[in-house]
Coordinates of C-alpha atoms in Angstrom, one line a residue:
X1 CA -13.0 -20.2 -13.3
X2 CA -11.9 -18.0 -10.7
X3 CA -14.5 -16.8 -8.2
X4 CA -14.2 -12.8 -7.4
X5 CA -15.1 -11.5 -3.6
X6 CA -15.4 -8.1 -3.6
X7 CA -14.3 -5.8 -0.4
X8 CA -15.4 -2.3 -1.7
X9 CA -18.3 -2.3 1.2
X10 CA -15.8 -3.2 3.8
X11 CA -11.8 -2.4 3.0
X12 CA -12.6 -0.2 0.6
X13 CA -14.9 1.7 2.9
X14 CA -11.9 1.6 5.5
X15 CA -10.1 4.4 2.7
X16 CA -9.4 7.9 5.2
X17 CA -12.6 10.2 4.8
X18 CA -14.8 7.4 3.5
X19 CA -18.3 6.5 5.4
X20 CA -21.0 5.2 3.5
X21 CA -24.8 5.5 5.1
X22 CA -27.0 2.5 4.8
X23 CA -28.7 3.5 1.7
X24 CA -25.3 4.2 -0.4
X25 CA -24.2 0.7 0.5
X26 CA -27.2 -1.2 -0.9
X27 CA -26.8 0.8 -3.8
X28 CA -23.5 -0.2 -4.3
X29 CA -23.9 -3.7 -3.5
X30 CA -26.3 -4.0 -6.0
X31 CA -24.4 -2.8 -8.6
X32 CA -21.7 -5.1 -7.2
X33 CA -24.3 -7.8 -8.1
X34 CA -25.5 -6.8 -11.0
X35 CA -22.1 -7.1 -12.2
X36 CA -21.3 -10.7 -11.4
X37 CA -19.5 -10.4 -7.9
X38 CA -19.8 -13.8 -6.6
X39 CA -19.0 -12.8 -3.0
X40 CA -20.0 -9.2 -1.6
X41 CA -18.2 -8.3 1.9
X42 CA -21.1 -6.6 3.1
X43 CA -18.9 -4.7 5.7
X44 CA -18.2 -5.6 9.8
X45 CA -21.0 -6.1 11.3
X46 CA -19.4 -5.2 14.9
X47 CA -18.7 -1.6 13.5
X48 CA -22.0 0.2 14.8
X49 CA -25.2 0.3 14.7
X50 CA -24.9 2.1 11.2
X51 CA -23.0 -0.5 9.6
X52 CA -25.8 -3.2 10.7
X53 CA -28.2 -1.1 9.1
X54 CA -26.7 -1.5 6.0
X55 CA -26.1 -5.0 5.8
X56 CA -29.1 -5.8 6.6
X57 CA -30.7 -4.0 4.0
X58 CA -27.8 -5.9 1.5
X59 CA -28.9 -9.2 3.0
X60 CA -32.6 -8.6 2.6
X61 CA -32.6 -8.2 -1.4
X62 CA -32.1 -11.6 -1.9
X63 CA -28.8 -10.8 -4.3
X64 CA -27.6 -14.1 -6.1
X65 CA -23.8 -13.2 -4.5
X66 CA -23.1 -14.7 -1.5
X67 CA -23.1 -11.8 1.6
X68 CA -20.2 -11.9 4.2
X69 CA -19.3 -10.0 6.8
X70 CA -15.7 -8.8 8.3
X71 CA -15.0 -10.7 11.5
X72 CA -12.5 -11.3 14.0
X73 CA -11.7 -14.6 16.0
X74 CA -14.3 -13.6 18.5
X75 CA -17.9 -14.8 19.4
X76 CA -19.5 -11.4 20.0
X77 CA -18.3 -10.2 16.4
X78 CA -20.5 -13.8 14.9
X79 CA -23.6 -13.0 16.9
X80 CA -23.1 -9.5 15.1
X81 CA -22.7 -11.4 11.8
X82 CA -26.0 -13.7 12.4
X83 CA -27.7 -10.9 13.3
X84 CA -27.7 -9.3 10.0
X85 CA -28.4 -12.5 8.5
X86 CA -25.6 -12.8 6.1
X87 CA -24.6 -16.1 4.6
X88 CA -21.0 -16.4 5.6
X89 CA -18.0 -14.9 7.7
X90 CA -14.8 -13.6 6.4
X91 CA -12.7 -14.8 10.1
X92 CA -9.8 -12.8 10.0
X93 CA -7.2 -14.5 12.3
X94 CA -3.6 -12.0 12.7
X95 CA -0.7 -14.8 12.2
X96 CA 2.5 -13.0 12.3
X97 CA 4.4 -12.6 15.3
X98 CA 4.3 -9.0 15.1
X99 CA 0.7 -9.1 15.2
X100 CA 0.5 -11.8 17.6
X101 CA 3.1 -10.3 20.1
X102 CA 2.3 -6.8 19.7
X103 CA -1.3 -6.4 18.5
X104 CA -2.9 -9.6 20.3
X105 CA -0.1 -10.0 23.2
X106 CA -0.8 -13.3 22.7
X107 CA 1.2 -16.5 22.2
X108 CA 1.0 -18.7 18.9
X109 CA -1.0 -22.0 20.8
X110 CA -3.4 -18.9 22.0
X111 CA -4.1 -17.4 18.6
X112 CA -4.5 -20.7 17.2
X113 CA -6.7 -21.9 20.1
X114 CA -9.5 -18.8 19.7
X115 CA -9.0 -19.0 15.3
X116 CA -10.6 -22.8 15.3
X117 CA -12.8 -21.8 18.1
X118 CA -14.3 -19.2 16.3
X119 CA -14.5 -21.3 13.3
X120 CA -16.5 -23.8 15.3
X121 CA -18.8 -21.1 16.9
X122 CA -19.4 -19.7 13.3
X123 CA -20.3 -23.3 11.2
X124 CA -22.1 -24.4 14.4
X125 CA -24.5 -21.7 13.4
X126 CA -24.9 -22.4 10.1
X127 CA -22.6 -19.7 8.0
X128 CA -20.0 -20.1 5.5
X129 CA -16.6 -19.5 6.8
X130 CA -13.3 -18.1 5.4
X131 CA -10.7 -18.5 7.3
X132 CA -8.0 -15.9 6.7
X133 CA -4.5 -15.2 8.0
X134 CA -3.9 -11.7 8.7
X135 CA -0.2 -10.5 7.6
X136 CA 0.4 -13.6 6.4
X137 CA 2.8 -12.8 3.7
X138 CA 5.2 -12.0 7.1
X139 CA 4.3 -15.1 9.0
X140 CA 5.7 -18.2 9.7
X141 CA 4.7 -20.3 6.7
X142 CA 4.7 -23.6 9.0
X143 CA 2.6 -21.9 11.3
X144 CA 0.4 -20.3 8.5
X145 CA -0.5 -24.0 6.9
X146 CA -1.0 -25.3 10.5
X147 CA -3.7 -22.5 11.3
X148 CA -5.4 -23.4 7.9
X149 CA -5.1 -27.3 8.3
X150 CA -6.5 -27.5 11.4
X151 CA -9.4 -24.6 10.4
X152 CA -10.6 -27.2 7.8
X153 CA -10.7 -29.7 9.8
X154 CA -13.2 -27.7 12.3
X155 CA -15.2 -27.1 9.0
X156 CA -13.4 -23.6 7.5
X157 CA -14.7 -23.6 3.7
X158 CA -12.1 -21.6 2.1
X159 CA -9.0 -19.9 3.5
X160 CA -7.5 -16.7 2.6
X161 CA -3.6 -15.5 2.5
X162 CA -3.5 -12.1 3.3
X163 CA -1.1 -9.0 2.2
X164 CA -1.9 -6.8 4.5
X165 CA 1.3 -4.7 4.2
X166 CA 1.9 -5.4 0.4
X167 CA 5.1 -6.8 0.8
X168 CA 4.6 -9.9 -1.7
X169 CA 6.8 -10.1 -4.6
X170 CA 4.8 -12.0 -8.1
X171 CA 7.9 -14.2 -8.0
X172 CA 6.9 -15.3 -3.7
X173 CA 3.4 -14.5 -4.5
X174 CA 3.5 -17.8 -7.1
X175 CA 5.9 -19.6 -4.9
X176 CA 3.5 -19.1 -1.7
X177 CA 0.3 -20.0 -3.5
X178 CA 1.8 -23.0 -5.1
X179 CA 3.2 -24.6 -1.7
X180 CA -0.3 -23.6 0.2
X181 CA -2.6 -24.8 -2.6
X182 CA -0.8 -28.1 -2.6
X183 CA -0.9 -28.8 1.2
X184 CA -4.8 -27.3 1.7
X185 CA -7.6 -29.5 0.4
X186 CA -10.2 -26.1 0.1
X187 CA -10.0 -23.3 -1.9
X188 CA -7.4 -20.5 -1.5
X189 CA -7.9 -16.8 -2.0
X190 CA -5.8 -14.4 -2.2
X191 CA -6.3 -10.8 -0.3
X192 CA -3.4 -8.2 -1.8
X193 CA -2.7 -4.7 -0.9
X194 CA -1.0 -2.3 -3.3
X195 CA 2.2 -0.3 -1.1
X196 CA 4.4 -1.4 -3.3
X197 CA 1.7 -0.8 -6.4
X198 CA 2.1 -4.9 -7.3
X199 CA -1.0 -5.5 -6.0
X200 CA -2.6 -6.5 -9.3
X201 CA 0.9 -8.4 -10.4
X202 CA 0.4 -10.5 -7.3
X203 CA -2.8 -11.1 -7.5
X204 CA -2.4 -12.9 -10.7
X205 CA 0.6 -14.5 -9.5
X206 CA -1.2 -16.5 -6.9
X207 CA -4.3 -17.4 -8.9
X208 CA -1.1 -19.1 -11.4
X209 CA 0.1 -20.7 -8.1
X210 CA -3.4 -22.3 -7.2
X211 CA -6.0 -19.5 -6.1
X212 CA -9.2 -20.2 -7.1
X213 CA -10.6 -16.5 -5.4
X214 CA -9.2 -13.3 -4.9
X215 CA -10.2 -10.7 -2.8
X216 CA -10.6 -7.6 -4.7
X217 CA -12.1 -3.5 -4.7
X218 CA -13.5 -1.4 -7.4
X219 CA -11.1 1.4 -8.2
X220 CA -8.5 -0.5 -6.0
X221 CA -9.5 1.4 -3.4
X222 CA -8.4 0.4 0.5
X223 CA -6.9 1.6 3.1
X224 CA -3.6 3.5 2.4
X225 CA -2.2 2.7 -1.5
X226 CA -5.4 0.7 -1.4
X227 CA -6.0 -3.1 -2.5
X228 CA -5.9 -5.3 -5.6
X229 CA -8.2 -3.6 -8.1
X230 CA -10.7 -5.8 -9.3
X231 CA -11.0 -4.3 -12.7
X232 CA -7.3 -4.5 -13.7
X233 CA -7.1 -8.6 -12.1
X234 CA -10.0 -9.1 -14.1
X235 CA -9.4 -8.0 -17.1
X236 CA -5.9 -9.1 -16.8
X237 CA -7.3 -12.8 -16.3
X238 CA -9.6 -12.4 -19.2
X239 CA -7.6 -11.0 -22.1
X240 CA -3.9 -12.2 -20.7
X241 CA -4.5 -15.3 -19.1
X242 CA -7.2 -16.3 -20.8
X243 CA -8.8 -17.3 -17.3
X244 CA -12.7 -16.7 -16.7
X245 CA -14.8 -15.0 -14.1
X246 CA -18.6 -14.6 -13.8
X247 CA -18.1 -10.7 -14.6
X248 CA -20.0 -9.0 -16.9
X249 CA -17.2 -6.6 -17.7
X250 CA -19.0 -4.2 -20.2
X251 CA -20.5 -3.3 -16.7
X252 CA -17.3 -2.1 -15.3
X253 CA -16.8 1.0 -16.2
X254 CA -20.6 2.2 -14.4
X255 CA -19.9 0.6 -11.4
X256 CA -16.7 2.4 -11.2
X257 CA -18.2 5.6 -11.2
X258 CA -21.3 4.6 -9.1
X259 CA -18.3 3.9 -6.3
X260 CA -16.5 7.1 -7.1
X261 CA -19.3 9.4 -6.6
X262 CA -20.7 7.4 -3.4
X263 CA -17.4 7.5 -1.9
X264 CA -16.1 11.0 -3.3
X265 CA -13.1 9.3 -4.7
X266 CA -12.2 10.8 -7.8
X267 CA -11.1 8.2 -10.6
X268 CA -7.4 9.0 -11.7
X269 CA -7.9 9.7 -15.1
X270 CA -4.7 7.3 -15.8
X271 CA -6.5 4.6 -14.2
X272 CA -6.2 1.4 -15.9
X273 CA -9.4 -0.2 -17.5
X274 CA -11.6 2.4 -16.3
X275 CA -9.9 5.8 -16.7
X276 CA -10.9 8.7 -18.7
X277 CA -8.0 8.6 -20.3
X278 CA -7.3 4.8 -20.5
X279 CA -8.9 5.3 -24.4
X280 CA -7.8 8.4 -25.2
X281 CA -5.4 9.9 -27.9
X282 CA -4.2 12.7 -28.9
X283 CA -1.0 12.4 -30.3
X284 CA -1.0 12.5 -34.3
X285 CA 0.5 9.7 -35.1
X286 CA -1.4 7.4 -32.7
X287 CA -4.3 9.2 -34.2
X288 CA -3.3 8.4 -37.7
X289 CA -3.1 4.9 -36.7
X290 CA -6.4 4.6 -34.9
X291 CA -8.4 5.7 -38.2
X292 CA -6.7 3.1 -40.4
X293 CA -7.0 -0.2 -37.4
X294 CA -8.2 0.7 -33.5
X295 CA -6.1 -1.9 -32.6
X296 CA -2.7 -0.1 -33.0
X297 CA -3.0 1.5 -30.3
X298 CA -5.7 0.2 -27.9
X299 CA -5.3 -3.3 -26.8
X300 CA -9.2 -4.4 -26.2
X301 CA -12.1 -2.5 -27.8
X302 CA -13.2 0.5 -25.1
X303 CA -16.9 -0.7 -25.1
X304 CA -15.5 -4.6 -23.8
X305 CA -15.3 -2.8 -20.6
X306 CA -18.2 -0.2 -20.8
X307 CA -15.8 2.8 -21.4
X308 CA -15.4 4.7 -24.8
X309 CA -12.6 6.2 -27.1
X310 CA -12.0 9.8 -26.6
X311 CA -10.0 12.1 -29.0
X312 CA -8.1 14.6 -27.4
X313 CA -7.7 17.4 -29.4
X314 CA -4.0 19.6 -28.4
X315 CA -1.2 20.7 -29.3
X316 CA 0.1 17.3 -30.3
X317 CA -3.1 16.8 -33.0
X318 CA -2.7 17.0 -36.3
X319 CA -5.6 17.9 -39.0
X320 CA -6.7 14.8 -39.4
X321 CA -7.3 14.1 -35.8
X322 CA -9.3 16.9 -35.9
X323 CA -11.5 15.7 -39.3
X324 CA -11.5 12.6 -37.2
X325 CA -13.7 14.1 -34.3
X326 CA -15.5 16.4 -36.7
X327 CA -16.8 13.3 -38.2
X328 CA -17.2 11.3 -35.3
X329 CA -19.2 14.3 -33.9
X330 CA -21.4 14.5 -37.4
X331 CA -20.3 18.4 -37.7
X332 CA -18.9 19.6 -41.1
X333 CA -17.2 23.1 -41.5
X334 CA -16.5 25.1 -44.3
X335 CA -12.3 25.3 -45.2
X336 CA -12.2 28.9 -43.5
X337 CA -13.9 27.6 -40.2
X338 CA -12.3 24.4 -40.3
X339 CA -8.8 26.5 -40.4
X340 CA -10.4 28.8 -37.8
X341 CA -11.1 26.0 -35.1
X342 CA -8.0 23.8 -35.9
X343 CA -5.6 27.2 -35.0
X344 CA -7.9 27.9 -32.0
X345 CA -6.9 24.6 -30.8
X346 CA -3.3 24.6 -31.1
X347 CA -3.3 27.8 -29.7
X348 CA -4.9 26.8 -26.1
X349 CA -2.5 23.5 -27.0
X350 CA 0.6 25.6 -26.4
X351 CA -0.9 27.2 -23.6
X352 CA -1.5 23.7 -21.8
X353 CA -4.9 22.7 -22.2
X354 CA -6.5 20.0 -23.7
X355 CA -9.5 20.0 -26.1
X356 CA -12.6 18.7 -24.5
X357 CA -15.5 17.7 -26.7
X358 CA -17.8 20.2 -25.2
X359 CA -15.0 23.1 -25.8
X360 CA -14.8 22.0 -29.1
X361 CA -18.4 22.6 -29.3
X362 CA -17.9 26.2 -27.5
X363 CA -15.1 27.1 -30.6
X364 CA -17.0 25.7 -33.3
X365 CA -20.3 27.9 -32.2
X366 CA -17.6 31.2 -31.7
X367 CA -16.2 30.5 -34.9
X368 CA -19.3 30.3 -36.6
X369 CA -20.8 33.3 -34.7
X370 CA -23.5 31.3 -33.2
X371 CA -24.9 31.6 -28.7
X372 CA -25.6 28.0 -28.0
X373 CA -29.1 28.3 -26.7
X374 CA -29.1 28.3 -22.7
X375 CA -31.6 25.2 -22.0
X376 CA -31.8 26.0 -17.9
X377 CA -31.9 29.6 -16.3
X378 CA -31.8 30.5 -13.2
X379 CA -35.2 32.4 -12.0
X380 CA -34.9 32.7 -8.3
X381 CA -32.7 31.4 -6.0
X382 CA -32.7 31.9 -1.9
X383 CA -30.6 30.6 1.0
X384 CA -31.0 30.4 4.4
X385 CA -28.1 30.2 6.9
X386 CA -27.4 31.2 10.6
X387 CA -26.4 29.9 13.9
X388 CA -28.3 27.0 15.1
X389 CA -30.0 27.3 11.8
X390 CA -29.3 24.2 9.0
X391 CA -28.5 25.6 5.6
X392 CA -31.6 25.0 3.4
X393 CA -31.6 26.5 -0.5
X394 CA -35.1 27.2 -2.4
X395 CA -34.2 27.6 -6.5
X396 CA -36.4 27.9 -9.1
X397 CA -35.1 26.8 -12.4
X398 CA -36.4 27.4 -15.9
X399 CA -36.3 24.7 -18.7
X400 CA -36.6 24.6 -22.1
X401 CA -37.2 20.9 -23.1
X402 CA -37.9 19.6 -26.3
X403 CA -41.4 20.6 -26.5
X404 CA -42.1 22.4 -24.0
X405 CA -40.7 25.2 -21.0
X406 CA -41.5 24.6 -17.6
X407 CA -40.7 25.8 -14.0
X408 CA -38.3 23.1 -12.0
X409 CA -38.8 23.7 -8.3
X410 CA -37.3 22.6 -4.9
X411 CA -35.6 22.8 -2.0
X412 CA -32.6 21.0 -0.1
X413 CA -30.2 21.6 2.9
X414 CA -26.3 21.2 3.4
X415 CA -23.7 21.5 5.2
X416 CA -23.1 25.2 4.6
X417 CA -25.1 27.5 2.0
X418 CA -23.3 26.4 -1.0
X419 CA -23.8 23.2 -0.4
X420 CA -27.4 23.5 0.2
X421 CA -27.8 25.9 -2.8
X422 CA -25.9 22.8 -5.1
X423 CA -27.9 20.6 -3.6
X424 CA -30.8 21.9 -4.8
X425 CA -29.8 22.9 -8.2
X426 CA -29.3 18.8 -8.6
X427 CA -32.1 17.7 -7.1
X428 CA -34.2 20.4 -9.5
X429 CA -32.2 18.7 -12.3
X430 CA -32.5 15.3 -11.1
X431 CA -35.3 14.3 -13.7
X432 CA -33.9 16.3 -17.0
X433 CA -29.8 15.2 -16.8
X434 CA -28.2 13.4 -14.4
X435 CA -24.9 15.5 -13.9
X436 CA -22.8 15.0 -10.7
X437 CA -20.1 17.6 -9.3
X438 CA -16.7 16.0 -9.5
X439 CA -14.6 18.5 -8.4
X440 CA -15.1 22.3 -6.3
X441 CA -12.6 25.1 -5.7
X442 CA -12.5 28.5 -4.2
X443 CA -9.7 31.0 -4.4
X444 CA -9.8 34.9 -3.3
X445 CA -8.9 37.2 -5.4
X446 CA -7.3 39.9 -3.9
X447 CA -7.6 40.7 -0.1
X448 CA -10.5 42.0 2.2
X449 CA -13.9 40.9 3.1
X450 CA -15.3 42.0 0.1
X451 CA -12.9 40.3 -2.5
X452 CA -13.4 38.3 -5.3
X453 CA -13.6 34.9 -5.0
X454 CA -13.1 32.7 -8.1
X455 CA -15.2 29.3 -7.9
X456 CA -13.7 26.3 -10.4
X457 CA -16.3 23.0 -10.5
X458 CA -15.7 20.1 -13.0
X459 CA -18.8 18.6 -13.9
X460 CA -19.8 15.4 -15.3
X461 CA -22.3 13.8 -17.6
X462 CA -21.6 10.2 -18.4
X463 CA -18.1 10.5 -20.3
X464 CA -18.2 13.9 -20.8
X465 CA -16.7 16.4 -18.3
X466 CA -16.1 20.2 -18.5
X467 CA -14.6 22.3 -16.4
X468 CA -16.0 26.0 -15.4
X469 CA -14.9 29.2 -13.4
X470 CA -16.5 32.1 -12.2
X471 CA -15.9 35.2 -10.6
X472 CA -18.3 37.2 -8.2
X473 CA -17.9 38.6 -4.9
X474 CA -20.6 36.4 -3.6
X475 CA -19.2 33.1 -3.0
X476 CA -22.6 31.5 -3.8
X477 CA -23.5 33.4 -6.6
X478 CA -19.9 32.8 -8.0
X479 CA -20.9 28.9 -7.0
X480 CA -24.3 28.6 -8.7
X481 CA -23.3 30.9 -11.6
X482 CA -20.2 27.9 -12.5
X483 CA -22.8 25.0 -11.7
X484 CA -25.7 26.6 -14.3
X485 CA -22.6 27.2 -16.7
X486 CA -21.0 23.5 -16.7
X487 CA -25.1 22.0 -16.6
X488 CA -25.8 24.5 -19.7
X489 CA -22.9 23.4 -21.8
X490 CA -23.1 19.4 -21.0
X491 CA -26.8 19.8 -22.0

């Protein structure tokens, strides 16, 4: 069993552009331990104020993972740490000469000194420590196993080899692991960052040396190429290794988006494991081969990992592909309009687009001569913007439900008038769908103050997505007007 510490809340948050508020990082975290995380890294408790806040509100849910914060070899960053009453410290100690020399300008005797006095300070008070070598992968190996020896001996738990710079090999990684793991009588864990995109590779070539944890983010987000991704290592361990973790991976593929829309990090839709496109098919033959055994082309079932399989309909489908989704969808056609949609299709095929199941829906209703009924309209909208004045949005939204119409109502602010006027649209919505924006653009057409402007959002619903533009000299009518489209056809 290999135990899994998750980093998201600390070196994942340390991605350019990302800063989570108290509120987004309980969320998180309790997603994190919903899904079996057996260590959360809460964050760095010396960070501000803010970052306190929020572990402290992690720390104060009673989650079954164990909570950690970031530290350095220093006593102020600990009193931090106990403040937010976590459980245990990850120490972070630099151990390469470049970092000693130039980052610490200190000597090795000196960085070793303050690492197992820090240790000492930290168990004294009660908290679990890691003890981790910063850029160890670039260290002194002698001195690296010194650090840790004498760390254990001052009471360090577990000790981590870090990556920092992602210059491990899976060919050193094992080699490094198997040496450390035989010489240190705690566990080992294993802290990889992906420069060199082997992040994953030597992950799992340390837990084959001896690693009994690895240190790992959602979406393998991190600073620059970002760090080991936890869903690729464990489902890597699971299926090809046949080594077990306490994950509950069906959950994966929510938590992945739960992280992406908190952080604003869009999901690559190539992403391994949790990917959009990690299931999907279009091509004819590895359509062909789907319908007779799903395993021909997909090497675990989609729903092991909480994602789905998606046919992508294009210029590469074939008839049967598209029988295939008709069925899947429960719509039948007559021969005419079945002929109808499938040359529609290759059509915008050979013009570069793909076939989304809600533009499939759009061509079957234009084939058929059928307006999908519009379930929201837009009644009133205002906005209020100025200097020295916040953005705030008022919309009033009409719904046709099930049984009944009624008025949706409300009010929110932004950071400009778009953003209020989104805002609000959401929060109207907030109790009928629960759509999020993943993507905004703005072009002008033509020149002058009163050109066009041509707004482009991609919104999703669960695993579907569609994408919508609109055209209006008004940037915020042309914004709403693509928002009420995309929530119109995903409903």
């Amino acid at each position: 069993m290999v135990k899994i510490l998750d980093t998201t809340l600390r070196d994942g948050e340390q991605t350019p552009g990302v800063s989570l508020n108290p509120h987004e990082k309980l969320e998180i975290a309790i997603k994190l331990d919903d899904l079996g995380v057996d260590i959360i890294e809460a964050g760095s408790a010396i960070t501000s104020k803010g970052e306190r806040e929020g572990i402290k509100a992690i720390t104060s849910q009673g989650l079954k993972a164990e909570i950690c914060s970031f530290t350095r070899a220093m006593t102020v960053d600990i009193d931090y740490a106990l403040e937010c009453n976590v459980d245990g410290v990850h120490l972070v100690v630099p151990v390469s000469d470049i970092h000693i020399k130039h980052k610490l300008r200190k000597t090795r005797e000196e960085t070793l000194k303050c690492a197992l006095d820090a240790v000492e300070y930290a168990k004294d008070h009660g908290l679990i420590v890691e003890l981790s070598g910063e850029d160890a992968t670039r260290s002194d190996i002698d001195f690296l196993i010194e650090l840790f020896k004498k760390g254990v001996e001052v009471g360090a738990d577990r000790v981590c080899v870090c990556d920092t710079v992602g210059v491990l090999t899976p060919e050193r990684s094992y080699d490094l692991f198997k040496r450390i793991c035989g010489e240190i009588s705690v566990p080992v864990s294993v802290h990889c960052h992906n420069d060199f995109g082997m992040a994953t590779a030597n992950t799992l070539s340390a837990i084959r040396g001896g690693a009994q944890e690895c240190h790992l983010t959602i979406n393998g987000i991190g600073e620059r190429a970002g760090n080991a991704s936890l869903e690729e290592v464990v489902m890597a361990l699971h299926i090809l290794y046949n080594i077990k973790t306490n994950i509950k991976t069906e959950k994966l593929y929510e938590v992945s988006r739960v992280v992406s829309r908190l952080m604003k990090i869009p999901v690559p839709p190539n992403k391994a494991i949790v990917g959009d496109n990690a299931f999907a098919h279009e091509a004819g033959i590895h359509v062909d081969g789907l319908i007779k055994n799903n395993q021909t082309y997909e090497p675990i079932p989609p729903e092991m990992v909480g994602n789905r399989r998606r046919i992508i309909l294009g210029k590469h489908s074939g008839k049967a592909a598209l029988k295939y989704k008709l069925d899947l969808m429960g719509v039948s056609l007559s021969k005419e309009e079945f002929e109808k949609v499938y040359e529609r299709i290759k059509n915008l095929g050979d013009l570069g687009k793909y076939i989304s199941d809600v533009d499939l829906k759009t061509i079957i209703n234009e084939v058929r001569g059928e307006s999908p009924e519009r379930k929201i309209q837009l009644d009133e909208l205002t906005v209020v913007s100025g200097n020295k004045i916040t953005p705030v949005a008022s919309i009033r939204l009409k719904f046709s439900g099930d049984r009944k119409e009624e008025q949706l109502i409300e009010t929110s602010f932004g950071v400009g008038p778009v953003d209020a006027a989104i805002n609000a649209i959401r929060k109207a919505l907030s109790s009928v769908a629960d759509i999020t924006l993943e993507e905004y653009h703005v072009r002008s057409i033509g020149s002058g103050t009163d050109a066009f402007v041509e707004v482009t959002v991609k919104l999703r619903r669960g695993h579907e997505v569609v994408e919508v533009k609109s055209q209006q000299e008004d940037i915020i009518r042309a914004s709403v007007d693509a928002v009420m489209e995309g929530i119109n056809l995903l409903i």
